[in-house]
């Protein structure tokens, strides 16, 4: 049959469109729902029910019953301050906080070899002895770095419980599985004594620990880098390796000193803080910016490891003070902070405790921050 348009009814575009519109209108009036719409409605109802159940669980889990609360880390608001050597910081107060934490870390390094408590005092006594005593001192420093110093009233509790002498048997797996590990420690409970034994094997192959940790090199910086590579052991991360080598240098057990932080591309908190402060994740550029900043403010590179970590830290169960003491309580040197702040055009509101011409520990430490004439290979 032909339609009013003179075409076959089943081929007329106009008539077919009118039929579809009429059918849709009838379904809407009668309340009929297509299978596709029914499926969509079922999915929406399922999502709504799931959201409601999740909200109920969150509300029940919240101590206040008010649902989940997300807290942002507080930072000082930007006040227009900027400096080319610290491109990631736009607040003068944030910059001052960084200088204070770097100074605190530098003072801690001085105290480490002067009057540090606990096992550090034992290391200090052994470091001045015969070769066998110096080997024991190095082994004790390795264990301190590996287990990590705790925060609180008993920072060396686990270290004193687990430490053994060089020729003694390593702690049993059960004791290692229950060990409390410090914030900067490397021990993993499921690894047992693998890392400790690997260190002993590597040292035995080299003939002695200090032979392994004091490789040949033209200067202290290159020797530091070589010793860092020698400590590439299973389970021994950057924080523990860096802390161990800095401690060895400070106690005079090895003629080594860092010229860079040897940061990696992982989630090491020091790396994260450095990238935030110096506004780059390029390893080479980051290294250069930290070196230039260290020379400008007169602080040693060794202080940047703990200093950057503490600057980017907030109070937590592992750091109730908002910063790590790492077994050696220390406070920033006001005179050192003031001098560093002046170099960056900052005002601290504090006058140096010493005259401009008087030398302090910071002046002696400043020389360590300079990089070698050429980058170590």
Short mmCIF file of C-alpha atoms in Angstrom, two decimals:
data_model
loop_
_atom_site.label_atom_id
_atom_site.label_comp_id
_atom_site.label_asym_id
_atom_site.label_seq_id
_atom_site.Cartn_x
_atom_site.Cartn_y
_atom_site.Cartn_z
CA UNK A 1 0.00 0.00 0.00
CA UNK A 2 1.00 3.57 -0.62
CA UNK A 3 0.90 6.36 2.00
CA UNK A 4 -0.33 9.92 1.54
CA UNK A 5 3.13 10.87 0.35
CA UNK A 6 2.86 8.50 -2.59
CA UNK A 7 5.46 6.08 -1.25
CA UNK A 8 5.29 2.51 0.05
CA UNK A 9 4.31 2.72 3.75
CA UNK A 10 7.20 0.56 4.91
CA UNK A 11 9.71 2.79 3.08
CA UNK A 12 8.37 6.29 3.79
CA UNK A 13 10.76 8.10 6.10
CA UNK A 14 8.14 10.59 7.29
CA UNK A 15 5.55 7.94 8.12
CA UNK A 16 8.03 5.71 9.91
CA UNK A 17 9.21 8.65 12.07
CA UNK A 18 5.60 9.52 12.99
CA UNK A 19 4.92 5.91 13.98
CA UNK A 20 7.98 5.83 16.27
CA UNK A 21 7.00 9.13 17.94
CA UNK A 22 3.43 7.89 18.46
CA UNK A 23 4.63 4.62 20.00
CA UNK A 24 7.02 6.46 22.37
CA UNK A 25 4.23 8.79 23.50
CA UNK A 26 1.92 5.88 24.23
CA UNK A 27 4.59 4.09 26.32
CA UNK A 28 5.25 7.26 28.32
CA UNK A 29 1.57 7.71 29.10
CA UNK A 30 1.04 4.07 30.05
CA UNK A 31 4.15 4.06 32.29
CA UNK A 32 5.88 1.27 30.41
CA UNK A 33 9.68 1.17 30.68
CA UNK A 34 12.06 -0.32 28.16
CA UNK A 35 14.53 -3.00 29.23
CA UNK A 36 17.46 -0.60 28.78
CA UNK A 37 15.87 2.00 31.05
CA UNK A 38 15.00 -0.71 33.54
CA UNK A 39 18.66 -1.80 33.63
CA UNK A 40 19.84 1.79 34.10
CA UNK A 41 17.39 2.31 36.95
CA UNK A 42 18.54 -0.90 38.62
CA UNK A 43 22.19 0.19 38.40
CA UNK A 44 21.36 3.60 39.84
CA UNK A 45 19.47 2.01 42.72
CA UNK A 46 22.40 -0.34 43.37
CA UNK A 47 24.87 2.58 43.44
CA UNK A 48 22.63 4.51 45.78
CA UNK A 49 22.34 1.58 48.16
CA UNK A 50 26.12 0.99 48.10
CA UNK A 51 26.82 4.68 48.80
CA UNK A 52 24.36 4.64 51.67
CA UNK A 53 25.95 1.53 53.18
CA UNK A 54 29.47 2.99 52.81
CA UNK A 55 28.36 6.22 54.45
CA UNK A 56 26.89 4.25 57.34
CA UNK A 57 30.12 2.31 57.85
CA UNK A 58 32.23 5.48 57.75
CA UNK A 59 29.96 7.21 60.20
CA UNK A 60 30.11 4.25 62.54
CA UNK A 61 33.92 4.10 62.26
CA UNK A 62 34.32 7.81 62.99
CA UNK A 63 34.86 8.53 66.72
CA UNK A 64 32.66 11.61 66.50
CA UNK A 65 30.03 9.91 64.35
CA UNK A 66 30.31 12.75 61.85
CA UNK A 67 31.79 10.81 58.93
CA UNK A 68 35.28 10.87 57.48
CA UNK A 69 37.42 13.94 58.15
CA UNK A 70 40.46 14.75 56.06
CA UNK A 71 43.13 16.97 57.58
CA UNK A 72 45.55 18.92 55.39
CA UNK A 73 49.10 19.48 56.52
CA UNK A 74 49.33 23.04 57.72
CA UNK A 75 51.83 25.32 56.00
CA UNK A 76 52.59 28.97 56.38
CA UNK A 77 50.73 31.08 53.88
CA UNK A 78 52.75 32.67 51.12
CA UNK A 79 53.79 36.23 51.98
CA UNK A 80 55.54 37.24 48.78
CA UNK A 81 59.00 36.05 49.83
CA UNK A 82 61.06 34.21 47.24
CA UNK A 83 64.66 33.32 46.55
CA UNK A 84 66.22 31.82 43.45
CA UNK A 85 68.06 29.20 45.54
CA UNK A 86 64.84 27.98 47.14
CA UNK A 87 62.29 28.13 44.31
CA UNK A 88 59.72 25.85 45.93
CA UNK A 89 59.24 28.00 49.05
CA UNK A 90 57.09 31.13 48.94
CA UNK A 91 56.79 31.89 52.64
CA UNK A 92 59.48 33.53 54.74
CA UNK A 93 58.31 31.51 57.75
CA UNK A 94 58.66 28.24 55.83
CA UNK A 95 62.17 29.28 54.81
CA UNK A 96 63.06 30.09 58.43
CA UNK A 97 61.65 26.75 59.56
CA UNK A 98 63.93 25.03 57.06
CA UNK A 99 66.99 26.92 58.32
CA UNK A 100 66.13 26.03 61.93
CA UNK A 101 65.79 22.33 61.12
CA UNK A 102 69.04 22.34 59.17
CA UNK A 103 70.77 24.00 62.11
CA UNK A 104 69.25 21.49 64.53
CA UNK A 105 70.58 18.65 62.37
CA UNK A 106 74.03 20.25 62.20
CA UNK A 107 74.15 20.68 66.00
CA UNK A 108 73.10 17.03 66.39
CA UNK A 109 76.04 15.94 64.23
CA UNK A 110 78.42 17.86 66.48
CA UNK A 111 76.86 16.34 69.61
CA UNK A 112 77.06 12.87 68.06
CA UNK A 113 80.81 12.70 68.58
CA UNK A 114 81.00 14.97 71.63
CA UNK A 115 78.46 13.77 74.19
CA UNK A 116 75.93 11.49 72.49
CA UNK A 117 74.30 8.98 74.87
CA UNK A 118 73.72 5.24 74.74
CA UNK A 119 75.47 3.10 72.10
CA UNK A 120 76.99 6.21 70.52
CA UNK A 121 79.09 6.65 73.68
CA UNK A 122 80.33 3.07 73.22
CA UNK A 123 81.22 3.81 69.60
CA UNK A 124 83.12 6.91 70.68
CA UNK A 125 85.18 4.84 73.16
CA UNK A 126 85.90 2.06 70.66
CA UNK A 127 86.76 4.40 67.78
CA UNK A 128 89.96 5.51 69.50
CA UNK A 129 91.22 1.97 70.10
CA UNK A 130 93.02 -0.73 68.15
CA UNK A 131 91.88 -2.09 64.79
CA UNK A 132 89.69 -4.74 66.42
CA UNK A 133 87.95 -2.08 68.51
CA UNK A 134 87.40 0.11 65.46
CA UNK A 135 85.83 -2.84 63.64
CA UNK A 136 83.46 -3.34 66.57
CA UNK A 137 82.61 0.37 66.49
CA UNK A 138 81.76 0.17 62.79
CA UNK A 139 79.60 -2.93 63.36
CA UNK A 140 77.75 -1.20 66.20
CA UNK A 141 77.09 1.84 64.00
CA UNK A 142 75.72 -0.45 61.30
CA UNK A 143 73.30 -2.04 63.76
CA UNK A 144 72.19 1.38 65.04
CA UNK A 145 71.46 2.56 61.51
CA UNK A 146 69.82 -0.73 60.50
CA UNK A 147 67.38 -1.00 63.42
CA UNK A 148 66.89 2.76 63.66
CA UNK A 149 66.77 4.88 66.79
CA UNK A 150 63.31 5.16 68.34
CA UNK A 151 61.69 8.39 69.46
CA UNK A 152 60.63 8.87 73.08
CA UNK A 153 62.12 8.24 76.49
CA UNK A 154 63.95 5.01 75.50
CA UNK A 155 65.38 5.63 72.03
CA UNK A 156 67.98 2.82 72.21
CA UNK A 157 65.77 0.18 73.84
CA UNK A 158 65.58 -2.17 70.86
CA UNK A 159 69.15 -1.53 69.73
CA UNK A 160 70.53 -2.53 73.12
CA UNK A 161 68.33 -5.64 73.12
CA UNK A 162 69.28 -6.81 69.63
CA UNK A 163 72.90 -5.68 69.17
CA UNK A 164 75.55 -8.40 69.16
CA UNK A 165 79.31 -8.31 68.82
CA UNK A 166 80.96 -8.97 65.47
CA UNK A 167 81.77 -12.66 66.10
CA UNK A 168 78.59 -13.49 68.01
CA UNK A 169 75.57 -15.18 66.49
CA UNK A 170 72.96 -12.91 64.97
CA UNK A 171 69.68 -12.45 66.88
CA UNK A 172 67.09 -15.23 66.39
CA UNK A 173 64.38 -14.74 63.79
CA UNK A 174 61.70 -14.57 66.51
CA UNK A 175 63.40 -11.61 68.18
CA UNK A 176 63.85 -9.84 64.83
CA UNK A 177 60.21 -10.42 63.95
CA UNK A 178 59.12 -8.59 67.11
CA UNK A 179 61.64 -5.73 66.88
CA UNK A 180 60.42 -2.14 67.04
CA UNK A 181 62.05 -0.30 64.12
CA UNK A 182 62.95 3.40 64.29
CA UNK A 183 61.58 5.94 61.77
CA UNK A 184 64.84 5.89 59.82
CA UNK A 185 65.58 2.19 60.28
CA UNK A 186 65.74 -0.38 57.48
CA UNK A 187 64.79 -3.63 59.21
CA UNK A 188 61.76 -5.48 57.81
CA UNK A 189 60.12 -8.04 60.09
CA UNK A 190 59.68 -10.60 57.33
CA UNK A 191 63.32 -10.40 56.21
CA UNK A 192 64.88 -11.93 59.31
CA UNK A 193 68.66 -11.67 59.45
CA UNK A 194 69.18 -11.58 55.67
CA UNK A 195 70.50 -8.01 55.57
CA UNK A 196 72.71 -8.45 58.64
CA UNK A 197 74.25 -11.61 57.21
CA UNK A 198 74.72 -10.00 53.79
CA UNK A 199 76.67 -7.17 55.45
CA UNK A 200 78.90 -9.64 57.28
CA UNK A 201 79.53 -11.62 54.10
CA UNK A 202 80.39 -8.50 52.11
CA UNK A 203 82.79 -7.32 54.83
CA UNK A 204 84.44 -10.75 55.05
CA UNK A 205 84.97 -10.73 51.29
CA UNK A 206 86.64 -7.29 51.54
CA UNK A 207 88.86 -8.46 54.43
CA UNK A 208 87.34 -6.09 57.02
CA UNK A 209 84.45 -3.69 57.45
CA UNK A 210 86.56 -0.57 57.32
CA UNK A 211 88.36 -1.85 54.23
CA UNK A 212 84.96 -2.20 52.57
CA UNK A 213 83.73 1.18 53.83
CA UNK A 214 86.90 3.15 53.08
CA UNK A 215 87.55 2.43 49.40
CA UNK A 216 90.31 4.10 47.46
CA UNK A 217 89.50 7.52 46.05
CA UNK A 218 90.99 10.90 45.34
CA UNK A 219 88.94 12.75 47.97
CA UNK A 220 86.47 12.23 50.81
CA UNK A 221 83.44 12.87 48.60
CA UNK A 222 84.33 10.21 46.04
CA UNK A 223 85.15 7.75 48.82
CA UNK A 224 81.74 8.45 50.33
CA UNK A 225 80.02 7.65 47.03
CA UNK A 226 82.04 4.45 46.61
CA UNK A 227 81.24 3.32 50.15
CA UNK A 228 77.56 4.05 49.50
CA UNK A 229 77.65 1.76 46.47
CA UNK A 230 79.41 -0.94 48.49
CA UNK A 231 76.43 -0.94 50.88
CA UNK A 232 73.94 -1.89 48.15
CA UNK A 233 72.61 -4.79 50.23
CA UNK A 234 69.16 -6.40 50.18
CA UNK A 235 66.82 -4.46 52.44
CA UNK A 236 69.23 -1.61 53.22
CA UNK A 237 67.59 1.59 51.96
CA UNK A 238 69.04 5.05 51.38
CA UNK A 239 68.24 6.55 54.85
CA UNK A 240 70.11 3.83 56.77
CA UNK A 241 73.02 3.74 54.31
CA UNK A 242 73.45 7.52 54.37
CA UNK A 243 73.19 7.73 58.18
CA UNK A 244 75.73 4.95 58.65
CA UNK A 245 78.32 6.57 56.38
CA UNK A 246 77.85 10.03 57.89
CA UNK A 247 78.31 8.51 61.36
CA UNK A 248 81.46 6.65 60.28
CA UNK A 249 82.94 9.90 59.02
CA UNK A 250 81.97 11.85 62.13
CA UNK A 251 83.55 9.30 64.48
CA UNK A 252 86.75 9.25 62.42
CA UNK A 253 86.34 5.61 61.41
CA UNK A 254 86.46 6.46 57.72
CA UNK A 255 87.80 9.46 55.84
CA UNK A 256 84.55 10.14 53.97
CA UNK A 257 82.12 13.06 53.72
CA UNK A 258 79.05 13.51 51.51
CA UNK A 259 78.90 16.10 48.75
CA UNK A 260 75.31 15.21 47.82
CA UNK A 261 72.34 13.47 49.43
CA UNK A 262 72.38 10.64 46.87
CA UNK A 263 68.62 10.94 46.54
CA UNK A 264 66.66 8.34 44.62
CA UNK A 265 63.46 8.57 42.61
CA UNK A 266 61.43 6.59 45.14
CA UNK A 267 59.22 7.69 48.00
CA UNK A 268 62.03 8.39 50.43
CA UNK A 269 60.66 11.24 52.63
CA UNK A 270 63.91 13.18 52.27
CA UNK A 271 63.61 13.03 48.48
CA UNK A 272 59.99 14.21 48.68
CA UNK A 273 60.93 17.15 50.93
CA UNK A 274 63.88 18.11 48.71
CA UNK A 275 61.73 18.11 45.59
CA UNK A 276 59.17 20.33 47.31
CA UNK A 277 61.77 22.83 48.53
CA UNK A 278 63.87 23.01 45.37
CA UNK A 279 61.05 22.52 42.87
CA UNK A 280 62.46 19.81 40.64
CA UNK A 281 62.45 16.03 40.37
CA UNK A 282 65.45 15.94 38.06
CA UNK A 283 68.18 14.20 40.09
CA UNK A 284 71.11 16.16 38.65
CA UNK A 285 69.41 19.55 38.93
CA UNK A 286 68.18 18.77 42.43
CA UNK A 287 71.70 17.86 43.48
CA UNK A 288 73.08 21.14 42.10
CA UNK A 289 70.39 23.27 43.73
CA UNK A 290 70.94 21.68 47.14
CA UNK A 291 74.70 22.17 46.81
CA UNK A 292 74.34 25.83 45.84
CA UNK A 293 71.92 26.46 48.70
CA UNK A 294 74.21 24.71 51.21
CA UNK A 295 77.16 26.88 50.19
CA UNK A 296 75.07 30.05 50.37
CA UNK A 297 73.81 29.40 53.93
CA UNK A 298 77.06 27.81 55.15
CA UNK A 299 75.66 24.46 56.29
CA UNK A 300 77.09 20.97 55.61
CA UNK A 301 75.36 18.63 53.19
CA UNK A 302 75.28 15.96 55.91
CA UNK A 303 72.81 18.12 57.87
CA UNK A 304 70.32 18.20 54.98
CA UNK A 305 69.35 14.55 55.38
CA UNK A 306 67.69 14.89 58.78
CA UNK A 307 67.06 18.63 58.33
CA UNK A 308 64.86 18.23 55.23
CA UNK A 309 63.08 15.26 56.79
CA UNK A 310 62.21 17.22 59.92
CA UNK A 311 61.19 20.32 57.95
CA UNK A 312 58.57 18.34 56.04
CA UNK A 313 57.33 16.50 59.13
CA UNK A 314 54.38 17.13 61.44
CA UNK A 315 53.59 15.67 64.89
CA UNK A 316 52.67 11.98 64.72
CA UNK A 317 52.95 8.87 66.91
CA UNK A 318 56.46 8.29 65.55
CA UNK A 319 57.43 11.97 65.94
CA UNK A 320 55.50 13.42 68.90
CA UNK A 321 57.67 16.55 68.93
CA UNK A 322 57.06 17.24 65.25
CA UNK A 323 60.69 16.40 64.48
CA UNK A 324 63.02 13.45 64.99
CA UNK A 325 65.74 13.64 67.62
CA UNK A 326 67.40 10.46 66.30
CA UNK A 327 68.77 9.65 69.74
CA UNK A 328 70.66 12.94 70.13
CA UNK A 329 68.48 15.83 71.38
CA UNK A 330 69.57 19.13 69.87
CA UNK A 331 68.28 22.65 69.37
CA UNK A 332 69.01 25.07 66.51
CA UNK A 333 71.89 27.50 66.96
CA UNK A 334 70.27 31.01 66.91
CA UNK A 335 73.45 32.68 65.66
CA UNK A 336 73.78 30.15 62.85
CA UNK A 337 70.13 30.58 61.86
CA UNK A 338 70.50 34.36 61.84
CA UNK A 339 73.57 34.26 59.59
CA UNK A 340 71.90 31.85 57.19
CA UNK A 341 68.74 33.96 57.16
CA UNK A 342 70.70 37.09 56.28
CA UNK A 343 72.20 35.26 53.32
CA UNK A 344 68.66 34.70 52.05
CA UNK A 345 67.41 38.20 52.88
CA UNK A 346 65.29 36.97 55.80
CA UNK A 347 64.72 38.67 59.14
CA UNK A 348 64.59 36.39 62.18
CA UNK A 349 64.05 38.94 64.94
CA UNK A 350 66.92 37.26 66.79
CA UNK A 351 70.38 38.66 67.29
CA UNK A 352 73.35 36.29 67.09
CA UNK A 353 74.65 35.13 70.45
CA UNK A 354 78.20 35.64 69.19
CA UNK A 355 79.86 38.50 67.35
CA UNK A 356 80.25 38.50 63.62
CA UNK A 357 83.95 37.81 63.91
CA UNK A 358 83.68 34.88 66.33
CA UNK A 359 83.97 31.38 64.93
CA UNK A 360 81.44 28.69 65.76
CA UNK A 361 80.92 25.06 64.89
CA UNK A 362 78.82 26.18 61.93
CA UNK A 363 81.77 28.02 60.41
CA UNK A 364 83.89 24.87 60.58
CA UNK A 365 81.06 22.75 59.18
CA UNK A 366 80.38 25.10 56.29
CA UNK A 367 83.42 23.85 54.41
CA UNK A 368 81.94 20.36 54.20
CA UNK A 369 79.05 21.58 52.05
CA UNK A 370 81.23 22.49 49.08
CA UNK A 371 81.17 19.94 46.28
CA UNK A 372 84.42 18.59 44.79
CA UNK A 373 85.91 20.44 41.88
CA UNK A 374 84.31 17.93 39.52
CA UNK A 375 81.27 15.75 40.11
CA UNK A 376 82.34 12.31 41.36
CA UNK A 377 82.09 9.71 38.67
#
